[in-house]
Tab-separated table of C-alpha atoms in Angstrom:
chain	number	residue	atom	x	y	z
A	1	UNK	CA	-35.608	-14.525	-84.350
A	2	UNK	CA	-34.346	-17.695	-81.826
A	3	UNK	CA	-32.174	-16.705	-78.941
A	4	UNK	CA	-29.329	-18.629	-78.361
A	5	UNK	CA	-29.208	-21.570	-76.374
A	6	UNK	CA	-27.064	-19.626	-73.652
A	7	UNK	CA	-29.910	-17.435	-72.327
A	8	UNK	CA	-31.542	-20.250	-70.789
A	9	UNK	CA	-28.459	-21.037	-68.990
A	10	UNK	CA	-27.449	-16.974	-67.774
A	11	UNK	CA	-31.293	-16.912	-66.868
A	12	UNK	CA	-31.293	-20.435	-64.685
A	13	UNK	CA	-27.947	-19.113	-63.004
A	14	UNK	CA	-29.085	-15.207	-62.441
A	15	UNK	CA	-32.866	-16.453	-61.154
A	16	UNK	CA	-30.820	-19.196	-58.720
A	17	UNK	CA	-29.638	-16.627	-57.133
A	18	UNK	CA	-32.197	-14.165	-56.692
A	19	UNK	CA	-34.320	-16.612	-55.643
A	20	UNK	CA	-32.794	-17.225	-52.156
A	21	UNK	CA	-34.162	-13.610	-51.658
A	22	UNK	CA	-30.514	-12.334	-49.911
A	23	UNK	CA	-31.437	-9.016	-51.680
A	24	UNK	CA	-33.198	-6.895	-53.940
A	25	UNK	CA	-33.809	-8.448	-57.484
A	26	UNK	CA	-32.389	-5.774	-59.518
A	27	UNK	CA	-29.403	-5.032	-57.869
A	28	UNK	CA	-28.238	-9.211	-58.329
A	29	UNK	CA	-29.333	-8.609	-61.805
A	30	UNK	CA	-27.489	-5.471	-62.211
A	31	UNK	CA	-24.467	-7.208	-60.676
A	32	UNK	CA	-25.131	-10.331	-62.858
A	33	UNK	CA	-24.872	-8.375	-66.104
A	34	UNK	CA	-21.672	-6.723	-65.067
A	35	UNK	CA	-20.309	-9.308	-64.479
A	36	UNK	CA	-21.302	-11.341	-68.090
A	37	UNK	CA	-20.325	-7.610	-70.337
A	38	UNK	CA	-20.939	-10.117	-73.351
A	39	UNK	CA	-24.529	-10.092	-73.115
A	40	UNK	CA	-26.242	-7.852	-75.262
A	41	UNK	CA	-28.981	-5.227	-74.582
A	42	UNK	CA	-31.647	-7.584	-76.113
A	43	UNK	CA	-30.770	-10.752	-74.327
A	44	UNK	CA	-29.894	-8.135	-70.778
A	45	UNK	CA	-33.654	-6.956	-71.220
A	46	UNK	CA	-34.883	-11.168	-71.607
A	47	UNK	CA	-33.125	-12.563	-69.030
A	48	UNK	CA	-34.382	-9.208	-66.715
A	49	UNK	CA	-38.017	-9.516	-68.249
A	50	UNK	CA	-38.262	-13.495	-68.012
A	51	UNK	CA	-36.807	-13.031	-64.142
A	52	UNK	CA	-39.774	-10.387	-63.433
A	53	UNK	CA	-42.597	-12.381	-64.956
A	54	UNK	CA	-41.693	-15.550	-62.899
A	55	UNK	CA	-41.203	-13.316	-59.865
A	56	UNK	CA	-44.753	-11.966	-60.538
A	57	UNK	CA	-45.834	-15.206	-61.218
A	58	UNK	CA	-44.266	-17.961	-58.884
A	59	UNK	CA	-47.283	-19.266	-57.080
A	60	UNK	CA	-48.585	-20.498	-60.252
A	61	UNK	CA	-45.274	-21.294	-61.763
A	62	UNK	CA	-43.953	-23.279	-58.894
A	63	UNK	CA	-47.663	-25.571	-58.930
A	64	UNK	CA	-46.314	-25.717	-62.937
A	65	UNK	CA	-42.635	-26.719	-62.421
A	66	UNK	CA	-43.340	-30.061	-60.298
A	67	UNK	CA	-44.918	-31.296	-63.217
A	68	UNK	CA	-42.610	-32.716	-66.512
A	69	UNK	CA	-39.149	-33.502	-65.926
A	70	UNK	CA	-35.370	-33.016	-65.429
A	71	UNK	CA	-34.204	-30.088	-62.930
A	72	UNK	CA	-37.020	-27.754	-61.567
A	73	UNK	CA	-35.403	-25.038	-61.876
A	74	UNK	CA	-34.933	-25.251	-65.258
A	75	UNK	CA	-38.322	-25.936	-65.925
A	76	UNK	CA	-38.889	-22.094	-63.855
A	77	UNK	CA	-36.248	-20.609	-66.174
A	78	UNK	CA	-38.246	-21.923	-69.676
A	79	UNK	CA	-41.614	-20.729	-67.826
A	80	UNK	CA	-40.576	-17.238	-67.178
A	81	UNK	CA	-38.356	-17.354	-70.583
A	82	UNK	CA	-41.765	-18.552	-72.564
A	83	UNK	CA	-43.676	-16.089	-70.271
A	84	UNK	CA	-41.417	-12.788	-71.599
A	85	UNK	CA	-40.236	-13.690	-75.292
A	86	UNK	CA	-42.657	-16.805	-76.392
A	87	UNK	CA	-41.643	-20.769	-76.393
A	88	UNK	CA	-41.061	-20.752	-79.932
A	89	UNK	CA	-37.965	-17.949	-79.726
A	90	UNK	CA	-35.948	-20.305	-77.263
A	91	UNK	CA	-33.488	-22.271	-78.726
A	92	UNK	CA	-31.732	-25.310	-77.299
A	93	UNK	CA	-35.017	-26.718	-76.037
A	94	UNK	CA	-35.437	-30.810	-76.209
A	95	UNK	CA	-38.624	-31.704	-77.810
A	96	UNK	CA	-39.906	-32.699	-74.206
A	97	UNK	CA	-39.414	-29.774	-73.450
A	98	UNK	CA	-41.255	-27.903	-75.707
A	99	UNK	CA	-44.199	-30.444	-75.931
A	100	UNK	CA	-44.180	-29.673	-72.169
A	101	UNK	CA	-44.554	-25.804	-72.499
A	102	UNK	CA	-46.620	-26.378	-75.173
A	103	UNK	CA	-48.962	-28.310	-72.623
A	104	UNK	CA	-48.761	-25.737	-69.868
A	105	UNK	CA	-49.623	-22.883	-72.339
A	106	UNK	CA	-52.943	-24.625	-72.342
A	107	UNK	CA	-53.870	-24.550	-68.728
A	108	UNK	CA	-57.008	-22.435	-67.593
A	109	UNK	CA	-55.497	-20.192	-64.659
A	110	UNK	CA	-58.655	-19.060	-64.152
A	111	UNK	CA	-59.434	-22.616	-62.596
A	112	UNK	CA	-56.628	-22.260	-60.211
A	113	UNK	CA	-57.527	-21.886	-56.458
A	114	UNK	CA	-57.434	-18.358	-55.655
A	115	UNK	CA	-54.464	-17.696	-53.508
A	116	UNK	CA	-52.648	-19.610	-56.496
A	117	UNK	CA	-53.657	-16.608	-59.508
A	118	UNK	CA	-53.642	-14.142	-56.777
A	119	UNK	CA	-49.367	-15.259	-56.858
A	120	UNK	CA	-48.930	-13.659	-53.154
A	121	UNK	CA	-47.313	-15.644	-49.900
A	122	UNK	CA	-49.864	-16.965	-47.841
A	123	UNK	CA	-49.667	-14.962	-45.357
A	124	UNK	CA	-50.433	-11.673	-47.233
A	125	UNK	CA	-52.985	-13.203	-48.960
A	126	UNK	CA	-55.043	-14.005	-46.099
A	127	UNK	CA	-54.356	-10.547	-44.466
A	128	UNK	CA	-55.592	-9.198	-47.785
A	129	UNK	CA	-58.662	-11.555	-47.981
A	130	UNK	CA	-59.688	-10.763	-43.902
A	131	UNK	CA	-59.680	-6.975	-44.572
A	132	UNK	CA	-61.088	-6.496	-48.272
A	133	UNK	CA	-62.486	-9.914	-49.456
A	134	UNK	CA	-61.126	-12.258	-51.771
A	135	UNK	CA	-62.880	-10.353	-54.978
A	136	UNK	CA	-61.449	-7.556	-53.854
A	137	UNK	CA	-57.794	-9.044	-53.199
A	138	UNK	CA	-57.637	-10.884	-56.735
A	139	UNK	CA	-58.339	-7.614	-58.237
A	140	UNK	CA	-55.167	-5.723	-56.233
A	141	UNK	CA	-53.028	-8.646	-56.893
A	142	UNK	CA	-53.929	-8.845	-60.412
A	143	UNK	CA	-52.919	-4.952	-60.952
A	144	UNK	CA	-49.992	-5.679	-58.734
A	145	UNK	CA	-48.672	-8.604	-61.381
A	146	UNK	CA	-49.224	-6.223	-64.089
A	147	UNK	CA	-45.705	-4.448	-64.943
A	148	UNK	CA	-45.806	-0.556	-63.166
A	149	UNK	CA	-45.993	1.887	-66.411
A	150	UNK	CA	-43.381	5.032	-66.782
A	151	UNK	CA	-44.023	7.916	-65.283
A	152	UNK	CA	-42.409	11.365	-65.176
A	153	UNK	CA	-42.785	14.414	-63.732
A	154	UNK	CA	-41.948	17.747	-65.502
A	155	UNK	CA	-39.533	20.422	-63.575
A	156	UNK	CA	-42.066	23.200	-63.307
A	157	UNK	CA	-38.724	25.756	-62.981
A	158	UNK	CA	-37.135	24.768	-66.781
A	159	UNK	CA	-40.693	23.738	-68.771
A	160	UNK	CA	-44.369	23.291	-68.583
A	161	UNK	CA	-46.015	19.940	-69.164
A	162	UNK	CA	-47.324	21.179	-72.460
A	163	UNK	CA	-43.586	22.037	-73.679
A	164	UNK	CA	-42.660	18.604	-72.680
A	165	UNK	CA	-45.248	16.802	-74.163
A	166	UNK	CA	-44.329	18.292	-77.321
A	167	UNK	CA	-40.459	17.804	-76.779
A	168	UNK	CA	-41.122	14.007	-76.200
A	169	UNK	CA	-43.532	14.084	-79.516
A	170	UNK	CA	-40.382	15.099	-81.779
A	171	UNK	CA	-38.224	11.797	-80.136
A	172	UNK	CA	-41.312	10.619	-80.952
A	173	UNK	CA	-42.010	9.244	-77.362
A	174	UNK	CA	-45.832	9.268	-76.887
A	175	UNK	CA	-47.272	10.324	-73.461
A	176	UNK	CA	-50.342	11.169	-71.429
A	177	UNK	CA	-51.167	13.492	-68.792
A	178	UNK	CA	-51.669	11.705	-65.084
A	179	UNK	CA	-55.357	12.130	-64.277
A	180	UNK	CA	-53.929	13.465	-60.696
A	181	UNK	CA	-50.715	15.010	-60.755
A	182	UNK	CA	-50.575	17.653	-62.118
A	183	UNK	CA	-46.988	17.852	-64.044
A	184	UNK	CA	-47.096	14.340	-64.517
A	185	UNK	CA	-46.555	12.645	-67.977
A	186	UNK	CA	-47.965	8.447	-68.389
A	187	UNK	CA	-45.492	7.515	-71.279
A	188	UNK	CA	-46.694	4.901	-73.505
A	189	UNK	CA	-44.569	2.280	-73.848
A	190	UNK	CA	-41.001	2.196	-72.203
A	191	UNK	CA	-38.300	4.325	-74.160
A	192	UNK	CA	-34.974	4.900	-73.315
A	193	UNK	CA	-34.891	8.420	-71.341
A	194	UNK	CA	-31.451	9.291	-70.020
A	195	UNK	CA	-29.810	10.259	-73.664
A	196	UNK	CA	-32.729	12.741	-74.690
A	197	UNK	CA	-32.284	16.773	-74.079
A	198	UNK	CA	-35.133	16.858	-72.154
A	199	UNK	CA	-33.886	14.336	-69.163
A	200	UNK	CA	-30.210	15.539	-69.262
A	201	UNK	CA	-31.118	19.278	-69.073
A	202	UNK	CA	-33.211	18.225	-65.823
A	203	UNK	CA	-36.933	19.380	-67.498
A	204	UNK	CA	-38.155	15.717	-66.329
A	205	UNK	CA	-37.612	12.894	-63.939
A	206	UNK	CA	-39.112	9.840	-63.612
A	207	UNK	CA	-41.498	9.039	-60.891
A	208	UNK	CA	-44.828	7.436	-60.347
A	209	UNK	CA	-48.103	9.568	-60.052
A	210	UNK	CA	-48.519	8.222	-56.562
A	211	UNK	CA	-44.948	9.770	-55.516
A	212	UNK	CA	-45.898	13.073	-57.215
A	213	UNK	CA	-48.929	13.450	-55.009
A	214	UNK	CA	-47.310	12.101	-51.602
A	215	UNK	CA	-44.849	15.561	-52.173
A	216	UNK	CA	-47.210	17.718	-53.416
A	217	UNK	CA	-49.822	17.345	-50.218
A	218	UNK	CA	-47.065	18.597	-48.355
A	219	UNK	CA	-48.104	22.012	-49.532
A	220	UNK	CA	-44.828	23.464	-49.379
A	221	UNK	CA	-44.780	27.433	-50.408
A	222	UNK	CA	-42.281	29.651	-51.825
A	223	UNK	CA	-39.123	30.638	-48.542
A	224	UNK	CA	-40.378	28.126	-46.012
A	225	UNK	CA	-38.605	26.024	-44.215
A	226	UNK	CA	-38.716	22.370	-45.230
A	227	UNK	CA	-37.384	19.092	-44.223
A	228	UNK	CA	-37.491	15.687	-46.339
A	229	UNK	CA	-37.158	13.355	-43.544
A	230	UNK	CA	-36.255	10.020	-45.711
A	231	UNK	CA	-35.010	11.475	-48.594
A	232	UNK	CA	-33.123	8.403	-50.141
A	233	UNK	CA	-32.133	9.438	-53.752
A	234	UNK	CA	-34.736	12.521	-53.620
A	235	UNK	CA	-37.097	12.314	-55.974
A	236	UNK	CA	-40.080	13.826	-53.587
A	237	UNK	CA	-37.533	16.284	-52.747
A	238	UNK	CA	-36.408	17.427	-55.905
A	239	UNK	CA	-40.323	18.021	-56.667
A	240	UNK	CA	-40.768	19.558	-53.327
A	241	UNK	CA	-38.036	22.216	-54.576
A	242	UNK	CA	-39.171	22.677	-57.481
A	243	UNK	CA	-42.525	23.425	-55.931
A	244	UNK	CA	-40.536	25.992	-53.519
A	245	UNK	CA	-39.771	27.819	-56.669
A	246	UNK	CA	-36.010	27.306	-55.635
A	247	UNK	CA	-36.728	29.541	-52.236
A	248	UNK	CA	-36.429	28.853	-48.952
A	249	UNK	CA	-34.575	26.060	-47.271
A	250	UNK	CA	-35.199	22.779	-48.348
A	251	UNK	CA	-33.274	19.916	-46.122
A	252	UNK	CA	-32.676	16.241	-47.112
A	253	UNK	CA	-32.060	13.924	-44.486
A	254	UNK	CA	-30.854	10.286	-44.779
A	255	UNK	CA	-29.005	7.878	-42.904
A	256	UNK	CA	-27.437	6.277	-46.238
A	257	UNK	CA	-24.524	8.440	-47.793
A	258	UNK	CA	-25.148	6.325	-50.681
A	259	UNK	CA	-28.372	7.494	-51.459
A	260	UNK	CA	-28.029	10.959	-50.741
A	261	UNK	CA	-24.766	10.593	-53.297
A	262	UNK	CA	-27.537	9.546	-56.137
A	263	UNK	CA	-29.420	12.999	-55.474
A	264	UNK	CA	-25.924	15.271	-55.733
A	265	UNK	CA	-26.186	14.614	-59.989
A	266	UNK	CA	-30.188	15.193	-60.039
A	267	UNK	CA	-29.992	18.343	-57.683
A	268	UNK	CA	-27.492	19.656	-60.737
A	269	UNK	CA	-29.334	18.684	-63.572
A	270	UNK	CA	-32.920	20.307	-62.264
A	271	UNK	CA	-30.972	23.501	-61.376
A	272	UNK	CA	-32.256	23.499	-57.801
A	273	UNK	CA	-29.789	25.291	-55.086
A	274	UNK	CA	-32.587	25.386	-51.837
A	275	UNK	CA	-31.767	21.904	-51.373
A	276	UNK	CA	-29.465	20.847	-48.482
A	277	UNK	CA	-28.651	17.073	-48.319
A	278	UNK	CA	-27.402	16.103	-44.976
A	279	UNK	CA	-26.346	12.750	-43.677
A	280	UNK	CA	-27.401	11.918	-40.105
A	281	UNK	CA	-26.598	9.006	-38.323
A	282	UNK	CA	-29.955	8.472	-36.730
A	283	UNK	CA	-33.888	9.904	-36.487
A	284	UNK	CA	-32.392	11.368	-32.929
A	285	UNK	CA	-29.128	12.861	-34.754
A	286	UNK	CA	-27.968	16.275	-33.148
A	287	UNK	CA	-28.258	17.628	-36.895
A	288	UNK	CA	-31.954	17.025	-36.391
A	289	UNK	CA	-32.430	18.214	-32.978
A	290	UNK	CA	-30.558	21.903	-33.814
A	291	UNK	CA	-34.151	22.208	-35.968
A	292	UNK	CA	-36.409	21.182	-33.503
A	293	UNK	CA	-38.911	23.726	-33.487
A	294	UNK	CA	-38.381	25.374	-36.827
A	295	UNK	CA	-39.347	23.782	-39.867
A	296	UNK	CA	-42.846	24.824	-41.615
A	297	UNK	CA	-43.137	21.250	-43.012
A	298	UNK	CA	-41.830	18.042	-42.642
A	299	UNK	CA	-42.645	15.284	-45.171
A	300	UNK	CA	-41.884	11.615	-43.496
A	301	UNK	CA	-41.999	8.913	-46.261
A	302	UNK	CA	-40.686	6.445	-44.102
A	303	UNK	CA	-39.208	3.170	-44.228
A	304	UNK	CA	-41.663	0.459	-44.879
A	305	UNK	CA	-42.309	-2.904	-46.274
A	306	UNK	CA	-42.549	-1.740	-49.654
A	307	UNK	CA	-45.581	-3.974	-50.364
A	308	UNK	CA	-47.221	-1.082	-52.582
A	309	UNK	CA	-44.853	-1.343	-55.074
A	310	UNK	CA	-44.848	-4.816	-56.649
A	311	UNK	CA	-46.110	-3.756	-59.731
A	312	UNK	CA	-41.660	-2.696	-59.979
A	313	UNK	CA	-40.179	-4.897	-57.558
A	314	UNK	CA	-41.831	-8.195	-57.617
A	315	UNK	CA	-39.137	-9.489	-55.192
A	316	UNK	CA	-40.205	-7.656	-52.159
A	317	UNK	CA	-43.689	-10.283	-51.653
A	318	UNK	CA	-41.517	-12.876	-51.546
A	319	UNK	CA	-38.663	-11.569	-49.413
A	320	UNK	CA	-40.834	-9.659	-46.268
A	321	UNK	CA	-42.410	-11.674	-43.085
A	322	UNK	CA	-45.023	-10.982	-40.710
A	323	UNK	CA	-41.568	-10.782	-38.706
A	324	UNK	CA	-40.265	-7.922	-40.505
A	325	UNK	CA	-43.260	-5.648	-40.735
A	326	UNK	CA	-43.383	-5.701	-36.685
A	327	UNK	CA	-39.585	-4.392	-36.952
A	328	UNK	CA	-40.560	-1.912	-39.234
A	329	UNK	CA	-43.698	-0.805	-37.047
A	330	UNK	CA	-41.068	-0.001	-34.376
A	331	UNK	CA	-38.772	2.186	-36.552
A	332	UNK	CA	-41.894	3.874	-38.757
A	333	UNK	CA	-43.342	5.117	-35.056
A	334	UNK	CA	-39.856	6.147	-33.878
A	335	UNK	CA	-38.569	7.809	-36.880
A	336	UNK	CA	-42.343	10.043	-37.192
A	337	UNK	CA	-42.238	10.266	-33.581
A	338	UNK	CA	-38.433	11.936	-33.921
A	339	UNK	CA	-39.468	14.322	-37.130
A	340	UNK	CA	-42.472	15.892	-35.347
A	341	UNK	CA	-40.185	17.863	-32.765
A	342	UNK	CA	-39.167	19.640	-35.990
A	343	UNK	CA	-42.350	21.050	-36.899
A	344	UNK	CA	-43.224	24.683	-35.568
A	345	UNK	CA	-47.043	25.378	-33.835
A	346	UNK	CA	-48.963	25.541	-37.110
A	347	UNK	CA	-46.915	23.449	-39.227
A	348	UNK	CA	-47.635	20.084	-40.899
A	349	UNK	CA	-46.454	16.818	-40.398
A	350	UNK	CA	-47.099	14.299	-43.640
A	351	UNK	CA	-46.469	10.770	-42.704
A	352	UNK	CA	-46.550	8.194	-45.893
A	353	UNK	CA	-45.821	4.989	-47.057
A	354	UNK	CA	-45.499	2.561	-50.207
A	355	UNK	CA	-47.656	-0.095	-47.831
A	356	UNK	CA	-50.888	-1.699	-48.086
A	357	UNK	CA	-50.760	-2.865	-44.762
A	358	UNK	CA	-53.010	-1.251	-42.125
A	359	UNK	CA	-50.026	-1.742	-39.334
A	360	UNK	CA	-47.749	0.244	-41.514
A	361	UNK	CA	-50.243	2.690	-42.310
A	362	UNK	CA	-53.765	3.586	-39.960
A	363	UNK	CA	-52.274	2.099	-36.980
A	364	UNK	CA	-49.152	4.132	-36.898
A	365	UNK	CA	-50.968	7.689	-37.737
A	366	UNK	CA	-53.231	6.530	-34.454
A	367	UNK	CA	-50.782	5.509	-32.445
A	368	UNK	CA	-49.069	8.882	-33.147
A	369	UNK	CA	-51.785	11.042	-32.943
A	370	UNK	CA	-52.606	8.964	-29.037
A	371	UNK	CA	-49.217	10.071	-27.963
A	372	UNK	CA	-48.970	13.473	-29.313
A	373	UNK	CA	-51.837	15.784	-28.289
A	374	UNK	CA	-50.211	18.779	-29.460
A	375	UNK	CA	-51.157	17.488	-33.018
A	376	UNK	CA	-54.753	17.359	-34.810
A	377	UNK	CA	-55.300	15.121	-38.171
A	378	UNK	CA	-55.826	17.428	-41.242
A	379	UNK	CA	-58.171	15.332	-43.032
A	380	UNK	CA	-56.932	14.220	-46.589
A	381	UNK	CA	-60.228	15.614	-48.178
A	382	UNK	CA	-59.501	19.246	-47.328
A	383	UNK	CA	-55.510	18.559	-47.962
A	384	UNK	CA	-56.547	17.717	-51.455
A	385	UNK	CA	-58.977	20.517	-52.292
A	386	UNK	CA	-56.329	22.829	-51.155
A	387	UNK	CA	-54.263	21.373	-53.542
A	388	UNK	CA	-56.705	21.411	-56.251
A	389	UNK	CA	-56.229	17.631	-57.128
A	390	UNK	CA	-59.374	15.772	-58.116
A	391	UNK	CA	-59.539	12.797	-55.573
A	392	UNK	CA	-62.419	11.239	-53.718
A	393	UNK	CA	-60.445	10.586	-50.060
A	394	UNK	CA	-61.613	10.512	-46.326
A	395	UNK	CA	-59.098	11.747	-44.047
A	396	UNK	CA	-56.262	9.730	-45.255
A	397	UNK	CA	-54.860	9.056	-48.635
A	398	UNK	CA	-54.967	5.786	-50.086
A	399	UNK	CA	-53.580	5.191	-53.637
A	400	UNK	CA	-54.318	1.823	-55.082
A	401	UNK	CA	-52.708	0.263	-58.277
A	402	UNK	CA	-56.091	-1.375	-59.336
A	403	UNK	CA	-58.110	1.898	-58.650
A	404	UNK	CA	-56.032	4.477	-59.432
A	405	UNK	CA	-52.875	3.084	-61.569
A	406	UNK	CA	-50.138	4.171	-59.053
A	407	UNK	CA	-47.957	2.178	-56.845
A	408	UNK	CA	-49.602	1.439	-53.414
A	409	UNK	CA	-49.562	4.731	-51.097
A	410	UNK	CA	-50.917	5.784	-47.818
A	411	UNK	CA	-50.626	9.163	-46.609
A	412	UNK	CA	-51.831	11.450	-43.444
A	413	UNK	CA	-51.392	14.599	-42.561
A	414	UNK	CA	-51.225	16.092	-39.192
A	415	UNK	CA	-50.626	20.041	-37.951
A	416	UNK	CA	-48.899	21.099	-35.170
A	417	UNK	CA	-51.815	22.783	-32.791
């Protein structure tokens, strides 16, 4: 079936604008289509997938679009249009145009230099390359172009992962335990979740394997006291409740009211009442200090470049510097630096990320651990055999789309002496 001539031009107008990289991708996209109600579901998900390929791709389709003719950007629009639904279901196309696609099609990307297919900014590639080698770095970026699959995790306090499975079966949604987490579900292919029983009764959210874990080395037990540093929209705290067994006190700091407003509906819906969102205004808030001392654990999963997750938000490679990772450096130290007065003599301190930088990561649990004495490393090795999850780790963890089919994570974990 042909789409109509007019996707090519919502596409060209949407990508325009997401690529001067002002923002993230899906929220101009998000915007974009309610802003156009007209377009329909199927030509919302083309315009959305064709944006997302050329994102992934736009090393190689750049070096494609300054060949042919007529406006480069339109020539990016029919690449990433041709890339999600085929060349032959566009229509409007001139017969230049398609002879030219048809033409491209045939190019061997394999023959393309390497920090072309690896479709990373220069910069990162080379970072990349000095660190793990280019094999290596073609491999990560290769996982990294391929879209993220959908994960979920099961509420432990309203089913078991077995219940779920078969729950999703009758839908029929098909699905796969995680090799690592263990409540999480891989779901083959990408259904639509938020209408079935399952998600609107709370019994499952969605979150990647790699998100599952970061909460779950926290080791959070049944009426402790815990803090969720970064909360954001809570999905590590909603499993960290969960894994509370709805005891204790479970608090969710953020500085954006926004985000904490996305976890009031999910905190319902999983039947969770330990949790205790609160605003603060800063890592050196008086809402945090009135804690110092107290809290069993405190998980940190702190602002960072975001790099690990590219597999869902393309964008980010494209809009972070070598300039903004120093920023971030400053805050990640200050803001781990700020949460460890919490922590009570024997309690643990995670620190994670969705980075694969070393700065973001390594550096900052040494730099910590050089300025804190009163803390020891707990290597990752022993966190995980504690937790029963099978994982070959040294003392930190590092998740890896190519190696283990997550998003990008880095974790440590340090106890109060």
């Amino acid at each position: 079936m042909r789409l109509p001539p007019a996707i090519i031009g919502h596409t060209e107008e949407v990508l325009r604008e997401i690529l001067r990289f002002t923002g993230p991708a899906d929220g101009t996209l998000s915007r974009y289509f309610r802003e156009h109600p007209k377009l329909g579901s199927r030509e919302r998900g083309v315009v959305a997938e064709a944006v997302y390929g050329l994102l992934r791709n736009k090393s190689i389709y750049t070096s494609f679009a300054e060949s042919g003719n007529g406006p480069t950007m339109r020539r990016m629009t029919l690449l990433g249009l041709a890339d999600a639904v085929g060349a032959d279901a566009l229509g409007g196309l001139s017969e230049e145009e398609t002879e030219w696609l048809e033409r491209v099609a045939l190019i061997d990307r394999s023959l393309m230099p390497a920090a072309m297919r690896a479709n990373l900014p220069q910069w990162l590639f080379e970072k990349l390359v000095a660190r793990d080698g280019e094999a290596t770095t073609l491999q990560l970026a290769d996982a990294m172009n391929q879209p993220a699959p959908l994960d979920l995790r099961v509420n432990s306090m309203k089913a078991t992962r077995e219940e779920v499975v078969a729950a999703l079966a009758e839908a029929p949604i098909l699905c796969e335990p995680t090799p690592y987490a263990p409540l999480g579900l891989r779901v083959i292919k990408k259904p639509a979740l938020q209408n079935l029983p399952l998600f609107k009764n709370g019994a499952i959210e969605v979150q990647d394997e790699g998100s599952q874990l970061l909460a779950q080395i926290v080791g959070a037990k049944r009426g402790e006291m815990v803090v969720d540093f970064c909360a954001g929209a809570g999905g590590k705290t909603l499993a960290l409740g969960a894994t509370m067994r709805n005891t204790g006190r479970l608090y969710a700091f953020d500085v954006s009211e926004k985000r904490l407003a996305k976890l009031k509906p999910r905190m319902a819906r999983s039947g969770l009442s330990n949790i205790h969102p609160v605003l603060i205004a800063h890592e050196n808030d008086s809402k945090v200090k009135r804690l110092a001392g107290k809290i069993d654990r405190v998980l940190v999963d702190a602002p960072c470049s975001g790099l690990g997750t590219l597999r869902r938000n393309p964008d980010v490679k494209w809009r972070q510097t070598p300039e903004t990772i120093v920023e971030m450096n400053a805050k990640q130290i200050a803001i781990l630096s700020s949460a460890a007065r919490l922590v009570k003599s024997g309690g643990r301190l995670v620190y994670g990320t969705c980075s694969l930088l070393d700065e973001e990561n390594e550096a900052i649990a040494a730099q910590f651990l050089a300025s804190h004495e009163d803390f020891a490393l707990l290597p990752m090795k022993d966190v995980l055999a504690e937790q029963k999850i099978v994982l070959e780790m040294g003392d930190y963890l590092k998740l890896l789309p190519h190696q283990h089919q997550t998003d990008g994570f880095f974790a440590a974990v340090f106890v109060r002496k």
